[in-house]
Short mmCIF file of C-alpha atoms and ligand atoms in Angstrom, two decimals:
data_model
loop_
_atom_site.label_atom_id
_atom_site.label_comp_id
_atom_site.label_asym_id
_atom_site.label_seq_id
_atom_site.Cartn_x
_atom_site.Cartn_y
_atom_site.Cartn_z
CA MET M 1 -0.08 -0.06 -0.02
CA ALA M 2 2.76 2.40 0.92
CA SER M 3 4.27 2.32 -2.49
CA ASP M 4 0.99 3.20 -3.97
CA GLN M 5 0.60 6.32 -2.02
CA ARG M 6 1.46 9.38 -3.93
CA ILE M 7 4.19 11.39 -1.96
CA ARG M 8 2.96 14.89 -2.12
CA ARG M 9 3.87 17.59 0.35
CA ARG M 10 1.63 20.65 0.82
CA ILE M 11 3.03 24.17 1.28
CA LEU M 12 0.88 26.39 3.26
CA LEU M 13 1.62 29.87 2.48
CA GLY M 14 1.61 32.60 4.98
CA THR M 15 -1.83 34.11 5.87
CA GLY M 16 -3.15 31.54 3.54
CA ALA M 17 -2.64 28.87 6.01
CA ALA M 18 -5.06 30.58 8.55
CA GLY M 19 -7.55 30.37 5.69
CA LEU M 20 -7.01 26.69 4.89
CA LEU M 21 -6.71 25.55 8.36
CA GLY M 22 -9.81 27.46 9.68
CA ALA M 23 -10.15 29.15 13.08
CA ALA M 24 -8.64 26.18 15.06
CA GLY M 25 -5.81 26.03 12.85
CA ALA M 26 -4.85 29.59 13.01
CA ALA M 27 -5.08 29.58 16.74
CA ALA M 28 -2.77 26.51 16.82
CA LEU M 29 -0.33 28.21 14.58
CA GLY M 30 -0.34 31.33 16.65
CA ALA M 31 2.41 33.87 15.92
CA SER M 32 3.82 31.48 13.23
CA ALA M 33 0.51 32.26 11.12
CA ASN M 34 2.30 35.17 9.94
CA ALA M 35 5.48 33.56 9.08
CA ASP M 36 6.45 33.27 5.31
CA THR M 37 5.61 29.59 4.95
CA VAL M 38 4.53 26.76 7.11
CA GLU M 39 5.61 23.50 5.53
CA THR M 40 3.75 20.22 6.53
CA SER M 41 5.30 17.11 6.39
CA ALA M 42 2.06 14.95 6.46
CA VAL M 43 1.66 13.06 3.14
CA GLU M 44 -1.43 13.16 1.42
CA PRO M 45 -2.89 9.64 1.34
CA ASP M 46 -4.67 8.04 -1.52
CA VAL M 47 -8.35 8.14 -1.11
CA ASP M 48 -10.94 6.43 -3.56
CA ALA M 49 -13.78 8.91 -3.81
CA THR M 50 -17.36 7.80 -3.77
CA ALA M 51 -17.54 7.57 -7.51
CA GLU M 52 -14.66 5.32 -7.71
CA TRP M 53 -16.20 2.68 -5.38
CA GLY M 54 -19.72 2.97 -6.92
CA ALA M 55 -21.52 4.80 -4.37
CA ARG M 56 -25.26 5.57 -4.40
CA PRO M 57 -26.10 9.25 -4.36
CA PRO M 58 -27.09 10.35 -0.89
CA ASN M 59 -30.78 10.60 -0.04
CA GLY M 60 -30.67 14.24 0.38
CA THR M 61 -28.02 16.83 0.86
CA ASN M 62 -25.12 16.12 3.24
CA PRO M 63 -24.81 19.24 5.47
CA VAL M 64 -21.18 20.90 4.94
CA VAL M 65 -19.85 22.66 8.02
CA THR M 66 -17.76 25.72 7.45
CA GLY M 67 -14.60 25.80 9.44
CA SER M 68 -12.71 22.77 10.75
CA PRO M 69 -13.66 19.76 12.88
CA ASP M 70 -12.15 19.94 16.42
CA LYS M 71 -11.35 16.33 16.65
CA LEU M 72 -11.26 12.96 14.88
CA ILE M 73 -13.11 10.05 16.16
CA VAL M 74 -12.02 6.48 15.21
CA HIS M 75 -14.64 3.62 14.79
CA HIS M 76 -14.84 0.07 13.51
CA THR M 77 -17.37 -1.18 10.87
CA VAL M 78 -17.99 -4.56 12.79
CA SER M 79 -17.69 -6.24 9.41
CA ALA M 80 -15.97 -9.71 8.98
CA ASN M 81 -12.34 -9.76 9.61
CA THR M 82 -11.63 -10.49 6.03
CA GLY M 83 -8.16 -11.78 4.69
CA ASP M 84 -8.88 -10.18 1.19
CA PHE M 85 -6.90 -7.25 1.18
CA SER M 86 -7.65 -6.09 -2.35
CA ARG M 87 -8.91 -2.74 -3.52
CA GLU M 88 -11.92 -4.59 -4.75
CA GLN M 89 -12.85 -5.69 -1.26
CA ALA M 90 -12.25 -2.33 0.00
CA HIS M 91 -14.82 -1.02 -2.55
CA PHE M 92 -17.13 -3.76 -1.79
CA HIS M 93 -17.18 -2.96 1.99
CA ALA M 94 -17.59 0.67 1.19
CA ARG M 95 -20.76 -0.26 -0.56
CA TRP M 96 -21.79 -2.64 2.41
CA VAL M 97 -21.43 0.18 4.83
CA GLN M 98 -23.28 2.51 2.85
CA ASP M 99 -26.22 -0.01 2.25
CA LEU M 100 -26.23 -0.93 5.96
CA HIS M 101 -26.53 3.04 6.81
CA MET M 102 -29.07 3.96 4.26
CA ASP M 103 -31.18 0.95 4.09
CA GLY M 104 -30.71 -0.48 7.58
CA ASN M 105 -30.42 2.81 9.60
CA GLY M 106 -32.61 5.02 7.21
CA TRP M 107 -29.68 7.59 7.05
CA ARG M 108 -28.84 9.86 4.05
CA ASP M 109 -25.58 8.53 3.22
CA SER M 110 -22.60 6.49 4.51
CA GLY M 111 -22.27 7.81 8.06
CA TYR M 112 -18.30 7.61 8.45
CA ASN M 113 -16.29 10.39 6.63
CA PHE M 114 -13.58 7.85 5.63
CA VAL M 115 -13.04 4.09 5.93
CA VAL M 116 -9.81 2.34 6.01
CA SER M 117 -9.90 -1.34 4.74
CA ARG M 118 -7.94 -4.24 6.15
CA GLY M 119 -5.82 -4.01 3.04
CA GLY M 120 -5.02 -0.53 3.87
CA TRP M 121 -7.21 1.24 1.06
CA ILE M 122 -9.00 4.38 2.20
CA THR M 123 -12.51 5.22 0.67
CA GLU M 124 -14.54 8.19 1.10
CA GLY M 125 -17.79 7.72 3.20
CA THR M 126 -20.16 10.46 3.38
CA THR M 127 -20.23 12.01 -0.01
CA GLY M 128 -18.24 15.26 -0.45
CA SER M 129 -15.86 14.46 2.51
CA LEU M 130 -12.69 13.87 0.35
CA ALA M 131 -13.21 17.41 -1.49
CA ALA M 132 -13.85 19.08 1.72
CA LEU M 133 -10.71 17.43 3.35
CA LEU M 134 -8.57 18.52 0.28
CA ASP M 135 -9.64 22.05 0.39
CA GLY M 136 -9.57 22.45 4.27
CA GLY M 137 -11.66 24.89 6.02
CA ARG M 138 -14.90 22.96 5.66
CA PHE M 139 -16.13 19.33 6.20
CA VAL M 140 -19.08 17.25 5.62
CA GLN M 141 -21.24 16.19 8.49
CA GLY M 142 -21.20 12.56 8.92
CA ILE M 143 -23.39 10.36 11.06
CA HIS M 144 -21.21 8.45 13.34
CA THR M 145 -21.14 9.83 16.96
CA SER M 146 -24.32 11.03 18.83
CA GLY M 147 -23.57 14.60 19.87
CA GLN M 148 -20.45 15.04 17.99
CA ASN M 149 -21.11 14.87 14.43
CA GLY M 150 -21.20 18.53 13.82
CA GLN M 151 -17.73 19.08 15.16
CA ALA M 152 -15.81 15.79 14.53
CA LEU M 153 -14.67 13.92 11.61
CA GLY M 154 -15.45 10.09 11.73
CA ILE M 155 -12.75 7.64 10.56
CA SER M 156 -13.88 3.84 10.56
CA ASN M 157 -11.91 0.68 10.10
CA GLU M 158 -12.99 -2.43 8.21
CA GLY M 159 -13.46 -5.20 10.59
CA ALA M 160 -14.58 -6.05 14.35
CA TYR M 161 -11.97 -5.29 17.07
CA HIS M 162 -14.07 -5.50 20.13
CA ASP M 163 -13.20 -9.27 20.71
CA GLY M 164 -9.39 -9.33 20.73
CA ALA M 165 -8.70 -9.06 16.93
CA GLU M 166 -6.11 -6.94 15.68
CA PRO M 167 -6.00 -4.58 12.72
CA THR M 168 -3.43 -5.35 9.99
CA ALA M 169 -0.26 -3.49 9.51
CA ALA M 170 -1.36 -1.96 6.29
CA GLN M 171 -4.51 -0.88 7.88
CA TRP M 172 -2.86 0.79 10.88
CA GLU M 173 -0.40 2.54 8.54
CA SER M 174 -3.04 3.98 6.46
CA LEU M 175 -5.01 5.00 9.59
CA VAL M 176 -1.95 6.90 10.79
CA THR M 177 -1.44 8.60 7.44
CA LEU M 178 -5.17 9.64 7.09
CA CYS M 179 -5.18 10.97 10.58
CA ALA M 180 -2.09 12.85 10.21
CA PHE M 181 -3.11 14.55 6.94
CA ALA M 182 -6.60 15.29 8.28
CA CYS M 183 -4.96 16.94 11.34
CA GLU M 184 -2.83 19.11 9.21
CA GLN M 185 -5.41 20.20 6.90
CA TYR M 186 -7.86 21.13 9.67
CA GLY M 187 -5.30 22.32 12.16
CA ILE M 188 -6.25 19.60 14.84
CA ALA M 189 -3.78 18.67 17.51
CA SER M 190 -2.70 15.02 17.36
CA ALA M 191 -3.99 14.65 20.98
CA GLU M 192 -7.51 15.23 19.80
CA ILE M 193 -8.02 11.78 18.36
CA TYR M 194 -10.55 9.82 20.21
CA GLY M 195 -12.52 6.59 20.00
CA HIS M 196 -16.31 6.36 19.74
CA MET M 197 -16.46 4.90 23.22
CA ASP M 198 -15.27 8.26 24.57
CA PHE M 199 -18.50 9.78 23.71
CA ASN M 200 -21.34 7.15 23.39
CA SER M 201 -22.12 3.77 25.24
CA THR M 202 -20.45 1.44 22.65
CA LEU M 203 -17.65 -1.19 22.44
CA CYS M 204 -16.57 0.69 19.38
CA PRO M 205 -13.70 0.97 18.31
CA GLY M 206 -12.53 -2.09 20.23
CA ILE M 207 -8.63 -2.32 20.37
CA PHE M 208 -8.17 0.81 18.49
CA HIS M 209 -9.36 2.49 21.69
CA ASP M 210 -6.59 0.82 23.75
CA ARG M 211 -4.15 2.09 20.94
CA LEU M 212 -5.28 5.68 20.98
CA PRO M 213 -2.02 6.73 22.76
CA GLN M 214 0.22 5.02 20.06
CA LEU M 215 -1.95 6.50 17.37
CA ARG M 216 -1.55 9.90 18.73
CA GLU M 217 2.02 9.46 18.89
CA GLU M 218 2.52 8.01 15.50
CA VAL M 219 0.29 10.66 14.06
CA GLU M 220 2.43 13.46 15.82
CA ALA M 221 5.65 11.77 14.26
CA ALA M 222 4.04 11.60 10.82
CA ARG M 223 3.46 15.32 10.98
CA GLY M 224 7.12 15.83 11.64
CA ARG M 225 6.55 17.03 14.89
ZN1 ZN P 1 -18.41 3.80 16.24
#
């Protein structure tokens, strides 16, 4: 997976950085917001947009929130822990999640902003989330954590991890890359990465919650901090 990722570095220019990162990012940048350049070291991950995995159109319009989310919330999808690490499986799984959320839950779209497959492939969930992430300064409101959807980005992981199962190395690596990039784009501190169970009564995201300290540390390192 790593070899498939385009290595791109994003240069945020001066006051433009404040615009791209939103209010939270500008505050985090502090005095340096006026510096000539702020270089991020977070790698932009490959993300397969909804059009690439054959998503259905949302049932209605996904709300777009101006500004930045203040945190990332990690989930798991409680699908089978497949040994199929292909891109096709990631796309199949993305459709499975969307069908479950739209037909099973009656939601307008896939509830997660992004999903990381066990093969390390990242798919866009809630339609519009990828374009918003690449632009920065706005995000699409997902449906993933009661009380947090208007201020948090939801990132889920293919599989079930509440019963001792472990993520694959590729999945973990892509999760770190995606979280680091999202934190950079939105000016979110690496410490502001949480698990679903921090806000709602749920076992989600299982072992990912135990590993949040490691995730925050690796995200911080991936950002070159
Ligand atoms: Zn969850």
